[in-house]
Amino acid sequence: MDTQAQGAIARLTQELGKLPGIGPKTAERLTHHLLGSDRDTVLALADALRAIKESIRRCRQCFNLTEGELCSICSDPRRDPKVICVVEQPRDLAALERAHSYRGHYHVLHGRLAPLENMGPEQLNVDALLRRVQQAGVQEVIMATNPTLEGDGTALYISSVLTGTGVTMTRLARGLPSGSVLEFANAQMLADALEGRRTF
Ligand SMILES: [Zn+2]
């Protein structure tokens, strides 16, 4: 193996090793798996990786990930725009969608208040949420931030921002074990948590 080949292999192993849950051993195994795969398979993966950065953007209304201006939920006339469910990440939205019980819209913060990580109110899309609530006749905002210290703090902060708009604020029922992350909760638990939501 020449040094150039070694360099390319090391580079891929290094990049794969940056992914969550992938240690050096797994990164090396994946690299060798890809080295042994045919050209089309590997290029399909490369194209898929490029596509998530080149064609996916944030919905201009709810900040969900989308390929168009508006995401599939915001542009679906069967969804109720008067109810907005606030989540931390697109993966939380995906978890709630898997529960098949929610028919409203979403607002994706892309984070939660975490002062130690420099995540302040200005990094979240809270201003945009306030504008939506003020302009669009929204009746209910459901806080579906994670049941963690930071998730709860974020929900509390948002409720203080929305106070005075007259919107009803609710919180997912505490069927979810404290500290559990929405994305790992099963569909029935999430459906129950939505069903049993209560006033904030
Ligand atoms: Zn949207």
mmCIF file of C-alpha atoms and ligand atoms in Angstrom:
data_model
loop_
_atom_site.group_PDB
_atom_site.id
_atom_site.type_symbol
_atom_site.label_atom_id
_atom_site.label_comp_id
_atom_site.label_asym_id
_atom_site.label_seq_id
_atom_site.Cartn_x
_atom_site.Cartn_y
_atom_site.Cartn_z
ATOM 1 C CA MET A 1 0.000 0.000 0.000
ATOM 2 C CA ASP A 2 1.484 3.358 -0.953
ATOM 3 C CA THR A 3 1.412 6.342 1.348
ATOM 4 C CA GLN A 4 -1.363 8.049 -0.624
ATOM 5 C CA ALA A 5 -3.636 5.033 -0.185
ATOM 6 C CA GLN A 6 -2.796 4.902 3.493
ATOM 7 C CA GLY A 7 -3.614 8.593 3.763
ATOM 8 C CA ALA A 8 -7.049 8.181 2.148
ATOM 9 C CA ILE A 9 -7.862 5.187 4.333
ATOM 10 C CA ALA A 10 -6.738 6.953 7.498
ATOM 11 C CA ARG A 11 -8.782 9.992 6.551
ATOM 12 C CA LEU A 12 -11.978 7.977 6.132
ATOM 13 C CA THR A 13 -11.363 6.117 9.405
ATOM 14 C CA GLN A 14 -10.805 9.444 11.140
ATOM 15 C CA GLU A 15 -14.008 10.978 9.704
ATOM 16 C CA LEU A 16 -16.117 7.932 10.563
ATOM 17 C CA GLY A 17 -14.675 7.960 14.070
ATOM 18 C CA LYS A 18 -16.152 11.434 14.642
ATOM 19 C CA LEU A 19 -19.696 10.046 14.389
ATOM 20 C CA PRO A 20 -21.569 9.428 17.633
ATOM 21 C CA GLY A 21 -21.377 5.871 18.907
ATOM 22 C CA ILE A 22 -18.518 4.929 16.584
ATOM 23 C CA GLY A 23 -15.229 4.143 18.291
ATOM 24 C CA PRO A 24 -11.873 3.672 16.552
ATOM 25 C CA LYS A 25 -12.413 -0.089 16.080
ATOM 26 C CA THR A 26 -15.824 0.344 14.449
ATOM 27 C CA ALA A 27 -14.489 3.168 12.281
ATOM 28 C CA GLU A 28 -11.753 0.888 11.053
ATOM 29 C CA ARG A 29 -14.190 -1.957 10.394
ATOM 30 C CA LEU A 30 -16.516 0.346 8.434
ATOM 31 C CA THR A 31 -13.603 1.682 6.418
ATOM 32 C CA HIS A 32 -12.562 -1.806 5.404
ATOM 33 C CA HIS A 33 -16.153 -2.715 4.645
ATOM 34 C CA LEU A 34 -16.359 0.262 2.274
ATOM 35 C CA LEU A 35 -12.989 -0.602 0.723
ATOM 36 C CA GLY A 36 -14.450 -3.990 -0.122
ATOM 37 C CA SER A 37 -17.748 -2.624 -1.457
ATOM 38 C CA ASP A 38 -18.366 -1.942 -5.120
ATOM 39 C CA ARG A 39 -17.990 1.534 -6.559
ATOM 40 C CA ASP A 40 -21.748 2.208 -6.978
ATOM 41 C CA THR A 41 -22.513 1.375 -3.357
ATOM 42 C CA VAL A 42 -19.818 3.666 -2.041
ATOM 43 C CA LEU A 43 -20.687 6.530 -4.390
ATOM 44 C CA ALA A 44 -24.380 6.222 -3.426
ATOM 45 C CA LEU A 45 -23.347 6.754 0.197
ATOM 46 C CA ALA A 46 -21.155 9.711 -0.764
ATOM 47 C CA ASP A 47 -24.050 11.243 -2.742
ATOM 48 C CA ALA A 48 -26.468 10.740 0.143
ATOM 49 C CA LEU A 49 -24.020 12.480 2.493
ATOM 50 C CA ARG A 50 -23.582 15.392 0.109
ATOM 51 C CA ALA A 51 -27.345 15.694 -0.445
ATOM 52 C CA ILE A 52 -28.178 16.207 3.236
ATOM 53 C CA LYS A 53 -26.019 19.313 3.240
ATOM 54 C CA GLU A 54 -26.747 20.621 -0.240
ATOM 55 C CA SER A 55 -30.481 20.095 -0.575
ATOM 56 C CA ILE A 56 -31.815 20.017 2.981
ATOM 57 C CA ARG A 57 -32.629 23.282 4.685
ATOM 58 C CA ARG A 58 -34.832 24.546 7.486
ATOM 59 C CA CYS A 59 -38.541 25.153 6.875
ATOM 60 C CA ARG A 60 -39.115 28.904 6.848
ATOM 61 C CA GLN A 61 -42.097 28.514 9.148
ATOM 62 C CA CYS A 62 -41.281 25.799 11.682
ATOM 63 C CA PHE A 63 -37.531 25.128 11.138
ATOM 64 C CA ASN A 64 -38.127 21.446 10.507
ATOM 65 C CA LEU A 65 -35.734 19.985 7.944
ATOM 66 C CA THR A 66 -37.041 20.114 4.396
ATOM 67 C CA GLU A 67 -36.008 20.169 0.776
ATOM 68 C CA GLY A 68 -38.467 22.937 -0.142
ATOM 69 C CA GLU A 69 -39.409 26.304 1.350
ATOM 70 C CA LEU A 70 -42.029 24.755 3.600
ATOM 71 C CA CYS A 71 -41.790 21.316 5.172
ATOM 72 C CA SER A 72 -44.282 18.549 4.415
ATOM 73 C CA ILE A 73 -46.121 19.211 7.694
ATOM 74 C CA CYS A 74 -46.505 22.992 7.273
ATOM 75 C CA SER A 75 -47.708 22.504 3.706
ATOM 76 C CA ASP A 76 -50.220 19.756 4.566
ATOM 77 C CA PRO A 77 -53.742 21.283 4.560
ATOM 78 C CA ARG A 78 -55.014 18.439 6.784
ATOM 79 C CA ARG A 79 -52.791 19.564 9.679
ATOM 80 C CA ASP A 80 -54.156 22.049 12.196
ATOM 81 C CA PRO A 81 -52.074 25.265 12.214
ATOM 82 C CA LYS A 82 -53.760 26.485 15.423
ATOM 83 C CA VAL A 83 -51.807 23.996 17.536
ATOM 84 C CA ILE A 84 -48.012 24.170 17.670
ATOM 85 C CA CYS A 85 -45.851 21.565 19.354
ATOM 86 C CA VAL A 86 -42.416 22.872 20.387
ATOM 87 C CA VAL A 87 -39.566 20.355 20.183
ATOM 88 C CA GLU A 88 -35.828 20.621 20.662
ATOM 89 C CA GLN A 89 -34.635 18.744 17.581
ATOM 90 C CA PRO A 90 -35.926 17.382 14.263
ATOM 91 C CA ARG A 91 -35.391 13.874 15.679
ATOM 92 C CA ASP A 92 -37.903 14.648 18.462
ATOM 93 C CA LEU A 93 -40.409 15.720 15.819
ATOM 94 C CA ALA A 94 -39.753 12.458 13.986
ATOM 95 C CA ALA A 95 -40.412 10.495 17.200
ATOM 96 C CA LEU A 96 -43.738 12.274 17.761
ATOM 97 C CA GLU A 97 -44.735 11.706 14.138
ATOM 98 C CA ARG A 98 -44.087 7.998 14.563
ATOM 99 C CA ALA A 99 -46.742 8.005 17.297
ATOM 100 C CA HIS A 100 -49.338 8.983 14.617
ATOM 101 C CA SER A 101 -51.566 10.809 17.084
ATOM 102 C CA TYR A 102 -50.649 14.462 16.603
ATOM 103 C CA ARG A 103 -52.284 16.483 13.813
ATOM 104 C CA GLY A 104 -51.014 19.988 14.556
ATOM 105 C CA HIS A 105 -47.930 21.895 13.483
ATOM 106 C CA TYR A 106 -44.470 22.041 15.073
ATOM 107 C CA HIS A 107 -41.785 24.520 15.974
ATOM 108 C CA VAL A 108 -38.237 23.175 16.070
ATOM 109 C CA LEU A 109 -35.828 25.034 18.347
ATOM 110 C CA HIS A 110 -32.672 23.228 17.171
ATOM 111 C CA GLY A 111 -31.389 23.184 20.716
ATOM 112 C CA ARG A 112 -32.291 23.947 24.305
ATOM 113 C CA LEU A 113 -31.123 26.557 26.760
ATOM 114 C CA ALA A 114 -27.691 25.452 27.935
ATOM 115 C CA PRO A 115 -25.652 28.415 29.149
ATOM 116 C CA LEU A 116 -22.535 26.287 29.635
ATOM 117 C CA GLU A 117 -22.619 25.384 25.945
ATOM 118 C CA ASN A 118 -23.358 28.975 24.913
ATOM 119 C CA MET A 119 -26.907 28.043 23.896
ATOM 120 C CA GLY A 120 -28.889 31.125 24.825
ATOM 121 C CA PRO A 121 -32.367 32.326 23.768
ATOM 122 C CA GLU A 122 -30.922 34.006 20.670
ATOM 123 C CA GLN A 123 -29.614 30.659 19.347
ATOM 124 C CA LEU A 124 -33.089 29.092 19.525
ATOM 125 C CA ASN A 125 -35.922 30.127 17.225
ATOM 126 C CA VAL A 126 -38.026 31.621 20.006
ATOM 127 C CA ASP A 127 -38.568 35.033 18.357
ATOM 128 C CA ALA A 128 -39.976 33.297 15.306
ATOM 129 C CA LEU A 129 -42.287 31.258 17.546
ATOM 130 C CA LEU A 130 -43.552 34.412 19.233
ATOM 131 C CA ARG A 131 -44.270 35.976 15.832
ATOM 132 C CA ARG A 132 -46.136 32.862 14.692
ATOM 133 C CA VAL A 133 -48.277 32.886 17.822
ATOM 134 C CA GLN A 134 -49.007 36.598 17.510
ATOM 135 C CA GLN A 135 -49.817 36.567 13.806
ATOM 136 C CA ALA A 136 -51.431 33.279 12.984
ATOM 137 C CA GLY A 137 -54.307 32.852 15.453
ATOM 138 C CA VAL A 138 -52.580 30.002 17.280
ATOM 139 C CA GLN A 139 -54.676 28.615 20.130
ATOM 140 C CA GLU A 140 -52.374 26.140 21.837
ATOM 141 C CA VAL A 141 -48.631 25.710 22.206
ATOM 142 C CA ILE A 142 -47.563 22.278 23.472
ATOM 143 C CA MET A 143 -44.144 22.184 25.130
ATOM 144 C CA ALA A 144 -42.514 18.935 24.144
ATOM 145 C CA THR A 145 -38.982 19.733 25.186
ATOM 146 C CA ASN A 146 -37.219 16.818 26.842
ATOM 147 C CA PRO A 147 -37.946 16.086 30.521
ATOM 148 C CA THR A 148 -34.448 17.091 31.567
ATOM 149 C CA LEU A 149 -33.246 20.052 33.608
ATOM 150 C CA GLU A 150 -32.326 21.968 30.460
ATOM 151 C CA GLY A 151 -35.471 20.919 28.596
ATOM 152 C CA ASP A 152 -37.655 22.045 31.494
ATOM 153 C CA GLY A 153 -35.735 25.322 31.758
ATOM 154 C CA THR A 154 -36.264 25.909 28.064
ATOM 155 C CA ALA A 155 -40.013 25.262 28.352
ATOM 156 C CA LEU A 156 -40.221 27.643 31.293
ATOM 157 C CA TYR A 157 -38.376 30.335 29.384
ATOM 158 C CA ILE A 158 -40.617 29.971 26.325
ATOM 159 C CA SER A 159 -43.750 30.091 28.450
ATOM 160 C CA SER A 160 -42.525 33.382 29.912
ATOM 161 C CA VAL A 161 -41.951 34.765 26.419
ATOM 162 C CA LEU A 162 -45.442 33.714 25.300
ATOM 163 C CA THR A 163 -47.183 35.017 28.394
ATOM 164 C CA GLY A 164 -49.441 37.852 27.352
ATOM 165 C CA THR A 165 -50.229 36.458 23.913
ATOM 166 C CA GLY A 166 -53.315 34.736 25.311
ATOM 167 C CA VAL A 167 -52.291 31.366 23.868
ATOM 168 C CA THR A 168 -52.944 28.244 25.959
ATOM 169 C CA MET A 169 -49.699 26.576 26.956
ATOM 170 C CA THR A 170 -49.596 22.882 27.698
ATOM 171 C CA ARG A 171 -46.923 20.342 28.549
ATOM 172 C CA LEU A 172 -46.642 16.672 27.658
ATOM 173 C CA ALA A 173 -47.901 14.442 30.468
ATOM 174 C CA ARG A 174 -45.172 13.009 32.632
ATOM 175 C CA GLY A 175 -45.644 9.485 31.360
ATOM 176 C CA LEU A 176 -42.080 9.773 30.166
ATOM 177 C CA PRO A 177 -39.480 8.744 32.722
ATOM 178 C CA SER A 178 -37.617 11.795 33.936
ATOM 179 C CA GLY A 179 -34.482 12.404 31.931
ATOM 180 C CA SER A 180 -35.598 10.149 29.100
ATOM 181 C CA VAL A 181 -35.155 11.582 25.682
ATOM 182 C CA LEU A 182 -38.140 11.892 23.389
ATOM 183 C CA GLU A 183 -36.434 10.234 20.474
ATOM 184 C CA PHE A 184 -36.024 6.999 22.459
ATOM 185 C CA ALA A 185 -39.552 6.869 23.852
ATOM 186 C CA ASN A 186 -41.839 4.381 22.180
ATOM 187 C CA ALA A 187 -44.755 5.510 20.056
ATOM 188 C CA GLN A 188 -47.469 4.528 22.541
ATOM 189 C CA MET A 189 -45.762 6.400 25.392
ATOM 190 C CA LEU A 190 -45.581 9.513 23.240
ATOM 191 C CA ALA A 191 -49.190 9.183 22.122
ATOM 192 C CA ASP A 192 -50.232 8.890 25.803
ATOM 193 C CA ALA A 193 -48.053 11.838 26.786
ATOM 194 C CA LEU A 194 -49.685 13.962 24.090
ATOM 195 C CA GLU A 195 -53.177 12.774 24.958
ATOM 196 C CA GLY A 196 -52.667 13.495 28.658
ATOM 197 C CA ARG A 197 -51.058 16.896 28.224
ATOM 198 C CA ARG A 198 -51.953 19.496 30.793
ATOM 199 C CA THR A 199 -51.854 23.234 31.170
ATOM 200 C CA PHE A 200 -48.404 24.581 31.747
HETATM 201 ZN ZN ZN B 1 -42.516 23.482 8.600
#
